[in-house]
Amino acid sequence: MKPEVTAAVDRLNAVLEEVDEAAVRAPSRLPGWSRGHLLTHLANFSEAMTRQVEEALAGRLVEMYDGGRPARDAAIERGAGRPAEELKRHVREAGRGLIQAWQEVGPDDWDRPVRHRESTVAATVYTGWREYEIHTVDLGLEPTSDAWSKEFCLHLLEFLRPRTPDNLHLVLRAPDLEWEAGTGETRVLTGALTDLTAWMAGREPQRPVSGDLPTLNPWP
């Protein structure tokens, strides 16, 4: 398992140490969600992904959330108003359970299928990495997207490649590298790698991205 994922979970838990009642009631950076909504989502996601891994190891395929997206959304609404300490405890315990599930995966089990995205146990690690890194930033506390590593930025850009608009050759030009996607009219955007990645992920960059910004396709 990637140590970067464990580090991302630890980073979130460190951020939550100083979070109080006022902080969890405040808006997150996701439209319509308080920090309580976001923390509930992270905890529920971790529990659901733990089940994906455990069931895969038992040779079974199950849905990510029983009842699908409507049940997922309803659970987030129900849990968002809980006290800060309960929310933080839920996040910590769920994250710990997910890390433990991954640690129990044997070398020959990473290719086992899971229902989530019709992928594999190995892919769930990368999904978790994205969820923790991005949503820690979405809390609107610290750290910001400036803390994203080059490795994470490149991974996230590859995952978000389908967001490239049709008939567009998108070039993201950072000081130390250049990333390209799509074919057609060339559109060059420049900025720090973390800012370009945040923009591609639909998040507000820490500094402006230069260039004619296209409208991106939905998340894959």
Short mmCIF file of C-alpha atoms in Angstrom, two decimals:
data_model
loop_
_atom_site.label_atom_id
_atom_site.label_comp_id
_atom_site.label_asym_id
_atom_site.label_seq_id
_atom_site.Cartn_x
_atom_site.Cartn_y
_atom_site.Cartn_z
CA MET A 1 0.00 0.00 0.00
CA LYS A 2 1.20 3.51 -0.76
CA PRO A 3 2.59 5.26 2.35
CA GLU A 4 1.36 8.54 0.86
CA VAL A 5 -2.21 7.42 1.57
CA THR A 6 -1.52 6.79 5.24
CA ALA A 7 0.18 10.19 5.37
CA ALA A 8 -2.91 11.82 3.84
CA VAL A 9 -5.15 10.24 6.49
CA ASP A 10 -2.77 11.37 9.24
CA ARG A 11 -2.71 14.89 7.78
CA LEU A 12 -6.50 15.13 7.90
CA ASN A 13 -6.60 13.90 11.49
CA ALA A 14 -3.99 16.51 12.45
CA VAL A 15 -6.10 19.25 10.85
CA LEU A 16 -9.13 18.10 12.83
CA GLU A 17 -7.39 18.37 16.21
CA GLU A 18 -8.30 22.04 16.56
CA VAL A 19 -11.72 21.88 14.89
CA ASP A 20 -14.55 22.92 17.22
CA GLU A 21 -18.33 23.27 17.04
CA ALA A 22 -18.22 26.58 15.20
CA ALA A 23 -15.79 25.17 12.66
CA VAL A 24 -17.88 22.09 11.77
CA ARG A 25 -20.98 24.25 11.30
CA ALA A 26 -19.15 26.64 8.95
CA PRO A 27 -19.32 26.20 5.16
CA SER A 28 -16.77 24.01 3.43
CA ARG A 29 -15.44 24.91 0.00
CA LEU A 30 -17.98 22.56 -1.59
CA PRO A 31 -21.21 24.38 -2.53
CA GLY A 32 -24.06 23.57 -0.19
CA TRP A 33 -21.96 21.54 2.24
CA SER A 34 -20.86 22.51 5.73
CA ARG A 35 -17.67 21.01 7.12
CA GLY A 36 -19.97 18.65 8.99
CA HIS A 37 -21.30 17.37 5.66
CA LEU A 38 -17.79 16.91 4.33
CA LEU A 39 -16.53 15.07 7.41
CA THR A 40 -19.56 12.79 7.36
CA HIS A 41 -18.91 12.03 3.70
CA LEU A 42 -15.25 11.19 4.38
CA ALA A 43 -16.14 8.86 7.25
CA ASN A 44 -18.94 7.15 5.30
CA PHE A 45 -16.70 6.85 2.26
CA SER A 46 -13.98 5.18 4.32
CA GLU A 47 -16.44 2.67 5.78
CA ALA A 48 -17.91 1.93 2.36
CA MET A 49 -14.47 1.45 0.82
CA THR A 50 -13.43 -0.79 3.71
CA ARG A 51 -16.38 -3.00 2.85
CA GLN A 52 -15.36 -3.03 -0.81
CA VAL A 53 -11.93 -4.35 0.17
CA GLU A 54 -13.14 -6.87 2.76
CA GLU A 55 -15.83 -8.27 0.49
CA ALA A 56 -13.39 -8.53 -2.41
CA LEU A 57 -11.01 -10.55 -0.27
CA ALA A 58 -13.92 -12.87 0.50
CA GLY A 59 -14.64 -13.24 -3.23
CA ARG A 60 -17.80 -11.13 -3.23
CA LEU A 61 -18.86 -7.98 -5.09
CA VAL A 62 -21.09 -5.44 -3.32
CA GLU A 63 -22.30 -1.97 -4.14
CA MET A 64 -20.34 0.95 -2.72
CA TYR A 65 -23.41 2.28 -0.89
CA ASP A 66 -26.53 0.23 -0.17
CA GLY A 67 -29.32 2.14 -1.85
CA GLY A 68 -26.98 3.92 -4.24
CA ARG A 69 -26.44 7.68 -4.51
CA PRO A 70 -29.77 8.65 -2.88
CA ALA A 71 -28.95 6.64 0.25
CA ARG A 72 -25.42 8.06 0.28
CA ASP A 73 -26.70 11.63 0.12
CA ALA A 74 -29.35 11.00 2.78
CA ALA A 75 -26.75 9.54 5.15
CA ILE A 76 -24.57 12.64 4.72
CA GLU A 77 -27.52 14.91 5.55
CA ARG A 78 -28.38 12.85 8.63
CA GLY A 79 -24.84 12.87 9.94
CA ALA A 80 -23.77 16.43 9.20
CA GLY A 81 -25.30 18.01 12.29
CA ARG A 82 -23.60 15.77 14.85
CA PRO A 83 -21.35 17.32 17.53
CA ALA A 84 -17.78 18.09 16.50
CA GLU A 85 -16.22 15.44 18.71
CA GLU A 86 -18.51 12.75 17.31
CA LEU A 87 -17.75 13.80 13.75
CA LYS A 88 -14.01 13.78 14.37
CA ARG A 89 -14.14 10.41 16.12
CA HIS A 90 -16.11 8.94 13.21
CA VAL A 91 -13.54 10.22 10.70
CA ARG A 92 -10.60 8.89 12.74
CA GLU A 93 -12.12 5.44 13.32
CA ALA A 94 -13.31 5.02 9.73
CA GLY A 95 -9.94 6.06 8.33
CA ARG A 96 -8.13 3.70 10.66
CA GLY A 97 -10.41 0.86 9.59
CA LEU A 98 -9.73 1.51 5.91
CA ILE A 99 -5.96 1.60 6.39
CA GLN A 100 -6.17 -1.67 8.32
CA ALA A 101 -8.21 -3.30 5.55
CA TRP A 102 -5.59 -2.35 2.97
CA GLN A 103 -2.80 -3.60 5.21
CA GLU A 104 -4.44 -7.03 5.27
CA VAL A 105 -4.42 -7.39 1.47
CA GLY A 106 -2.01 -10.09 0.36
CA PRO A 107 0.41 -9.65 -2.56
CA ASP A 108 -1.77 -11.76 -4.84
CA ASP A 109 -5.04 -10.04 -3.90
CA TRP A 110 -4.56 -6.52 -5.24
CA ASP A 111 -6.03 -7.48 -8.62
CA ARG A 112 -9.25 -8.81 -7.11
CA PRO A 113 -12.28 -7.00 -8.57
CA VAL A 114 -14.46 -4.53 -6.67
CA ARG A 115 -17.79 -3.06 -7.68
CA HIS A 116 -16.67 0.55 -7.17
CA ARG A 117 -15.88 1.86 -10.65
CA GLU A 118 -15.69 -1.81 -11.71
CA SER A 119 -12.04 -1.67 -10.73
CA THR A 120 -9.68 -3.57 -8.44
CA VAL A 121 -8.58 -3.57 -4.83
CA ALA A 122 -5.41 -1.77 -5.94
CA ALA A 123 -7.50 1.00 -7.48
CA THR A 124 -9.29 1.59 -4.18
CA VAL A 125 -6.00 2.82 -2.70
CA TYR A 126 -5.74 5.53 -5.34
CA THR A 127 -9.40 6.44 -4.87
CA GLY A 128 -8.76 6.86 -1.17
CA TRP A 129 -5.69 8.97 -1.86
CA ARG A 130 -7.72 11.33 -4.02
CA GLU A 131 -10.58 11.55 -1.54
CA TYR A 132 -8.38 12.38 1.43
CA GLU A 133 -6.04 14.81 -0.32
CA ILE A 134 -8.78 16.73 -2.12
CA HIS A 135 -11.34 16.85 0.68
CA THR A 136 -8.77 17.94 3.26
CA VAL A 137 -8.30 21.00 1.08
CA ASP A 138 -12.08 21.32 0.65
CA LEU A 139 -12.42 21.88 4.40
CA GLY A 140 -11.06 25.38 3.80
CA LEU A 141 -8.61 25.19 6.67
CA GLU A 142 -4.99 24.11 6.24
CA PRO A 143 -3.30 22.73 4.24
CA THR A 144 -4.20 24.19 0.86
CA SER A 145 -3.62 22.60 -2.53
CA ASP A 146 -0.08 24.02 -2.37
CA ALA A 147 0.72 21.01 -0.17
CA TRP A 148 -0.07 18.53 -2.93
CA SER A 149 3.03 16.65 -4.02
CA LYS A 150 4.18 16.49 -7.63
CA GLU A 151 3.38 12.77 -7.63
CA PHE A 152 -0.16 13.41 -6.45
CA CYS A 153 -0.70 16.21 -8.97
CA LEU A 154 0.41 14.01 -11.86
CA HIS A 155 -1.77 11.13 -10.63
CA LEU A 156 -4.79 13.41 -10.30
CA LEU A 157 -4.25 14.97 -13.72
CA GLU A 158 -4.17 11.52 -15.31
CA PHE A 159 -7.37 10.56 -13.51
CA LEU A 160 -9.00 13.79 -14.68
CA ARG A 161 -7.86 13.44 -18.29
CA PRO A 162 -11.49 12.75 -19.41
CA ARG A 163 -12.39 16.28 -18.27
CA THR A 164 -10.54 17.62 -21.31
CA PRO A 165 -13.15 19.21 -23.61
CA ASP A 166 -13.82 17.57 -26.97
CA ASN A 167 -11.78 18.83 -29.92
CA LEU A 168 -9.28 20.55 -27.66
CA HIS A 169 -5.57 19.93 -27.22
CA LEU A 170 -5.11 21.10 -23.63
CA VAL A 171 -1.59 21.99 -22.52
CA LEU A 172 -0.91 22.68 -18.84
CA ARG A 173 2.47 24.36 -18.58
CA ALA A 174 4.14 24.54 -15.18
CA PRO A 175 7.69 25.82 -14.56
CA ASP A 176 9.18 22.33 -14.39
CA LEU A 177 6.92 20.24 -16.65
CA GLU A 178 4.26 20.22 -19.32
CA TRP A 179 1.14 18.03 -19.34
CA GLU A 180 -1.04 17.48 -22.42
CA ALA A 181 -4.41 15.92 -23.14
CA GLY A 182 -6.81 15.72 -26.06
CA THR A 183 -6.58 16.63 -29.72
CA GLY A 184 -7.77 19.60 -31.71
CA GLU A 185 -7.32 23.31 -31.13
CA THR A 186 -4.35 23.91 -28.82
CA ARG A 187 -5.08 25.80 -25.62
CA VAL A 188 -2.11 26.55 -23.34
CA LEU A 189 -2.62 27.35 -19.66
CA THR A 190 0.27 28.32 -17.41
CA GLY A 191 0.79 28.38 -13.66
CA ALA A 192 2.17 26.41 -10.76
CA LEU A 193 1.56 22.66 -11.02
CA THR A 194 -0.59 22.68 -7.89
CA ASP A 195 -2.71 25.54 -9.23
CA LEU A 196 -3.19 23.90 -12.62
CA THR A 197 -4.16 20.65 -10.90
CA ALA A 198 -6.59 22.40 -8.56
CA TRP A 199 -8.23 24.09 -11.53
CA MET A 200 -8.52 20.78 -13.39
CA ALA A 201 -10.14 19.32 -10.28
CA GLY A 202 -12.71 22.11 -10.16
CA ARG A 203 -11.13 23.77 -7.14
CA GLU A 204 -10.05 27.39 -6.68
CA PRO A 205 -6.30 27.69 -7.29
CA GLN A 206 -4.18 29.55 -4.78
CA ARG A 207 -2.94 31.81 -7.59
CA PRO A 208 -4.53 32.61 -10.94
CA VAL A 209 -4.02 30.25 -13.86
CA SER A 210 -3.06 32.18 -17.01
CA GLY A 211 -4.73 31.53 -20.33
CA ASP A 212 -8.16 31.16 -21.89
CA LEU A 213 -9.79 28.70 -19.48
CA PRO A 214 -12.13 26.25 -21.22
CA THR A 215 -15.24 24.70 -19.69
CA LEU A 216 -14.24 21.24 -18.52
CA ASN A 217 -16.20 18.02 -18.91
CA PRO A 218 -17.75 16.47 -15.77
CA TRP A 219 -15.66 14.45 -13.33
CA PRO A 220 -15.01 10.91 -14.58
#
